[in-house]
PDB file of C-alpha atoms in Angstrom:
ATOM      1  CA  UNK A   1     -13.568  13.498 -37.294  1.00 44.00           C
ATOM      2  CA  UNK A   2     -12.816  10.111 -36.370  1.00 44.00           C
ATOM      3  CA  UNK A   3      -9.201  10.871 -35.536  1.00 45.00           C
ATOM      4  CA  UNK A   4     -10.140  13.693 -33.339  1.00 34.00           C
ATOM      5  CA  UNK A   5     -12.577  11.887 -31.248  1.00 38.00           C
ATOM      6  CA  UNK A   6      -9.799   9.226 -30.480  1.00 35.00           C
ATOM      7  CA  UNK A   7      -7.024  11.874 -29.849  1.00 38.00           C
ATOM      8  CA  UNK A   8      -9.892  13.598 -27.505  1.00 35.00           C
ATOM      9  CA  UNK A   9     -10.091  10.081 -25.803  1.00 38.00           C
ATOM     10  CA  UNK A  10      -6.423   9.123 -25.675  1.00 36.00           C
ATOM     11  CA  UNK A  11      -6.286  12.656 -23.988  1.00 36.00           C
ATOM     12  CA  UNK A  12      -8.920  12.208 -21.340  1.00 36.00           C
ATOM     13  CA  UNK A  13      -6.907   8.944 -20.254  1.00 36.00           C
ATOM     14  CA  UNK A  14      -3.937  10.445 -19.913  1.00 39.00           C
ATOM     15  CA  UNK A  15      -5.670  13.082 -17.307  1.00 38.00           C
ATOM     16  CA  UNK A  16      -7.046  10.620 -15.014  1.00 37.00           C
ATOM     17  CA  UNK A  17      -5.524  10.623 -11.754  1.00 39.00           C
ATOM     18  CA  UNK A  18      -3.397   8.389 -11.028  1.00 39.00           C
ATOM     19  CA  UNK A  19      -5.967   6.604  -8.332  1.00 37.00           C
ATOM     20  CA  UNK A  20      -8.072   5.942 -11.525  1.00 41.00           C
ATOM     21  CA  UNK A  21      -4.948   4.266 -13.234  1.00 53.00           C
ATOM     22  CA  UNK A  22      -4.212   0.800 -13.482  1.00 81.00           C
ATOM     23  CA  UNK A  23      -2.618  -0.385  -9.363  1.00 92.00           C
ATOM     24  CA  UNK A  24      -0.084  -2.999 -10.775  1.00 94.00           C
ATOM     25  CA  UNK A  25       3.516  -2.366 -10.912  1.00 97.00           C
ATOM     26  CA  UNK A  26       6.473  -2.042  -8.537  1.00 98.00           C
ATOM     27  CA  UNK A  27       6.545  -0.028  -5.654  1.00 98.00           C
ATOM     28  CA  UNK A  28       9.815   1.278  -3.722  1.00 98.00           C
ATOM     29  CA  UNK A  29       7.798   0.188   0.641  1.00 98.00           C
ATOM     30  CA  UNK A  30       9.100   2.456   3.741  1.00 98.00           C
ATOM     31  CA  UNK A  31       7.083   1.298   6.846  1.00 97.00           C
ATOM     32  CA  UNK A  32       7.177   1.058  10.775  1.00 97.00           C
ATOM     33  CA  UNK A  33       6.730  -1.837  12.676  1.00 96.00           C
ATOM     34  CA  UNK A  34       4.448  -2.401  15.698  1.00 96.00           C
ATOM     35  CA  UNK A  35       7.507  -0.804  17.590  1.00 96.00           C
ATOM     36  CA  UNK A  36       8.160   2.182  15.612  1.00 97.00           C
ATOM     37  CA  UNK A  37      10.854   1.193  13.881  1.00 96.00           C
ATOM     38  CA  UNK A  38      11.639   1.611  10.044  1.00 96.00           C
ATOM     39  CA  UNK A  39      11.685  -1.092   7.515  1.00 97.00           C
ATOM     40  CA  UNK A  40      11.738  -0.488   3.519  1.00 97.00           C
ATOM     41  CA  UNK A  41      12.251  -2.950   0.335  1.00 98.00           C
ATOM     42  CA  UNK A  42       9.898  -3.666  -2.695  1.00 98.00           C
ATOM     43  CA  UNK A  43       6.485  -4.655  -3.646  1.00 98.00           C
ATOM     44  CA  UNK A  44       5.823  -6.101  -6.843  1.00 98.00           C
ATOM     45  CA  UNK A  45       1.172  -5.815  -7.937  1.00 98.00           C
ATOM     46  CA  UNK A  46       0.568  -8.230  -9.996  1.00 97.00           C
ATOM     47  CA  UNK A  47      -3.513  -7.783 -11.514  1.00 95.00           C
ATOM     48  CA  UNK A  48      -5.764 -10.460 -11.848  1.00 95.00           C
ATOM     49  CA  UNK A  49      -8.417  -8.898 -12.775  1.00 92.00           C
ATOM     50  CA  UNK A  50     -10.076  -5.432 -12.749  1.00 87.00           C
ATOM     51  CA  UNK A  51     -10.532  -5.114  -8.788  1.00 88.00           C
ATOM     52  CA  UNK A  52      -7.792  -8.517  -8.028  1.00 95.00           C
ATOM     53  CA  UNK A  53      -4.471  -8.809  -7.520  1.00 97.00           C
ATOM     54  CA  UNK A  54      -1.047 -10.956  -6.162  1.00 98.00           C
ATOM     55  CA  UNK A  55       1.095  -8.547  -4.349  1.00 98.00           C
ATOM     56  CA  UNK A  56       4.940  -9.810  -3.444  1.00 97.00           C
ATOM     57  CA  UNK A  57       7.160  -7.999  -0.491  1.00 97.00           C
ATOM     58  CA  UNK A  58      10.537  -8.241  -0.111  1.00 97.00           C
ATOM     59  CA  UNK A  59      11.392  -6.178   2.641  1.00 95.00           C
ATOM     60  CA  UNK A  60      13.874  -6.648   5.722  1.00 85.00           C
ATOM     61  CA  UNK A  61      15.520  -9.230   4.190  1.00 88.00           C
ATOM     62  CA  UNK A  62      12.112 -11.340   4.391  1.00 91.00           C
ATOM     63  CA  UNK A  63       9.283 -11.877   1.864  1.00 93.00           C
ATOM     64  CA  UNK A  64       5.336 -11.861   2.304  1.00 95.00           C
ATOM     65  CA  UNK A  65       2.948 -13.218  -0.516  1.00 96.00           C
ATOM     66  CA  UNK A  66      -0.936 -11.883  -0.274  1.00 97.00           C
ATOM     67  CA  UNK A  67      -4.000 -11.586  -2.343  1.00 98.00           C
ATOM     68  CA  UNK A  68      -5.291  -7.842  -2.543  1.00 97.00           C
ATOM     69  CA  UNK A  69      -8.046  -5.748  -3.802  1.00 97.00           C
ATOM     70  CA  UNK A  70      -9.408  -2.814  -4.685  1.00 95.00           C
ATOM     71  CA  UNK A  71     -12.524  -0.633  -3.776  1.00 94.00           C
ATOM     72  CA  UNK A  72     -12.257   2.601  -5.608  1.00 93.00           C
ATOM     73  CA  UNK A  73      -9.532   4.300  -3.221  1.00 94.00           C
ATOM     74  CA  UNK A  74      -9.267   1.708  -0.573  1.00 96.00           C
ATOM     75  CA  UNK A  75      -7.105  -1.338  -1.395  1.00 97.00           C
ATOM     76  CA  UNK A  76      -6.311  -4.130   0.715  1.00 98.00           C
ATOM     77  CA  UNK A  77      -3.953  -7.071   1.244  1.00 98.00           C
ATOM     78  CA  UNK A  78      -4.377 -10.540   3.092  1.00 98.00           C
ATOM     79  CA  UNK A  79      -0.675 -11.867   3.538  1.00 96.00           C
ATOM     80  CA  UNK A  80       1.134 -14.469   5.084  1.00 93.00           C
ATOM     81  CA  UNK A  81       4.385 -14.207   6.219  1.00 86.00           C
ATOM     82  CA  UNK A  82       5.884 -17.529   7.547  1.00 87.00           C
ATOM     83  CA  UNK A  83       3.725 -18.965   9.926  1.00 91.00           C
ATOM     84  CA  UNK A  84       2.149 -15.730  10.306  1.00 92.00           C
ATOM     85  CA  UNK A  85      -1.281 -14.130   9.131  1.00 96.00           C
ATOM     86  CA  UNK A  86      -1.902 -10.530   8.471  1.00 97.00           C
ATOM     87  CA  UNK A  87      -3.838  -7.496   6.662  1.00 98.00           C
ATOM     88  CA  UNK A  88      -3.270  -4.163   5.436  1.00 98.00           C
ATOM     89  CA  UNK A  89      -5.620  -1.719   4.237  1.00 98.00           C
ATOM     90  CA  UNK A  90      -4.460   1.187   2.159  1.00 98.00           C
ATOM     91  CA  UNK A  91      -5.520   4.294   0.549  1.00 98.00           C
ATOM     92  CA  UNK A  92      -5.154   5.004  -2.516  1.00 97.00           C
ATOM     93  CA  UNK A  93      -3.378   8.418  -3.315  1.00 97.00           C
ATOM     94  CA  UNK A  94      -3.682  11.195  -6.189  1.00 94.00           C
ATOM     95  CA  UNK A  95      -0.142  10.747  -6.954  1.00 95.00           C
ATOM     96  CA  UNK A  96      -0.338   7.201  -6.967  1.00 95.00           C
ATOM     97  CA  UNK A  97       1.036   6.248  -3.788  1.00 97.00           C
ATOM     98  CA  UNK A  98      -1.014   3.974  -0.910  1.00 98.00           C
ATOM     99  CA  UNK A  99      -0.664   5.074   2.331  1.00 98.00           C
ATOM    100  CA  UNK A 100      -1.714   1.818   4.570  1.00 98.00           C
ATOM    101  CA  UNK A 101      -1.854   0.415   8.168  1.00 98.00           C
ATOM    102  CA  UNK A 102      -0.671  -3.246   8.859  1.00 98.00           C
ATOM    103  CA  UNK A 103      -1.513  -5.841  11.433  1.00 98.00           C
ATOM    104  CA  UNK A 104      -1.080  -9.477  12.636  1.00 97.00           C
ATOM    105  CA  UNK A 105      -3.637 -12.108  13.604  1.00 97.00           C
ATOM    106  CA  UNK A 106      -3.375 -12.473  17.111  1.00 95.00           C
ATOM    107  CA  UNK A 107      -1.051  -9.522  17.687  1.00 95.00           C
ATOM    108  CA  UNK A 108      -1.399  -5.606  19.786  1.00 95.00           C
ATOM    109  CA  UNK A 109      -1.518  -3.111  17.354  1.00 95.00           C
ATOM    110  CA  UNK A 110      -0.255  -1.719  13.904  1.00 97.00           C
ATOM    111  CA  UNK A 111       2.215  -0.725  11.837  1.00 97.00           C
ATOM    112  CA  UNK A 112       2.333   1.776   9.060  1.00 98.00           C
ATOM    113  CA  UNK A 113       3.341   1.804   5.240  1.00 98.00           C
ATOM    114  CA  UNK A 114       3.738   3.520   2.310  1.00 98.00           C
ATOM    115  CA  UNK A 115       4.295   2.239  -1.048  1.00 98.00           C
ATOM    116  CA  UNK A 116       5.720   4.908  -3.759  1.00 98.00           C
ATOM    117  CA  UNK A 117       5.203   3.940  -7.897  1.00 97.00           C
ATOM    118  CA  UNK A 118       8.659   3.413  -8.797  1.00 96.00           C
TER     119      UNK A 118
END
């Protein structure tokens, strides 16, 4: 009985969604900048807790550091890259994926990304 109620448990997990599924991990980014055009690289999640995390670009031959967290399907990202201060907010997807919009302090508008589980 024992063995079945674990194999019935081990089973449930496996169902979850992916949204319900642990966020850290490396991503394959596309994006657009403020100006429409395309950028794509890497994002490495790194947790820090159940809700925390580090999150690492390297996209456009630059790279970004930022704290990030999550709130059921949203998850968001404070970043700096160089001199420069910024925040994303993403959702999270079924498959996994989080579909986001990007800005700078002090700047007009957004951009887009996407980052895809690799």
């Amino acid at each position: 009985m024992r063995k079945l109620i674990l194999s019935l448990a081990l089973l449930s997990l496996a169902a979850l969604p992916a949204a319900a599924q642990s966020i850290g991990g490396t991503y394959a980014v596309a994006g657009t900048n403020f100006d429409g055009s395309s950028y794509g690289g890497d994002a490495t999640i790194t947790l820090t807790s159940e809700t925390t995390c580090t999150i690492h670009w390297e996209t456009g031959g630059s790279s970004s550091d930022g704290i990030c967290m999550r709130n059921d399907d949203a998850f968001s990202a404070g970043y700096v890259m160089g001199k420069a201060v910024g925040l994303i907010v993403y959702k999270v997807q079924e498959d996994g994926s989080l579909h986001g919009l990007w800005t700078i302090a002090g700047k007009e508008g957004n951009g887009t990304e996407v980052l895809t589980p690799k």
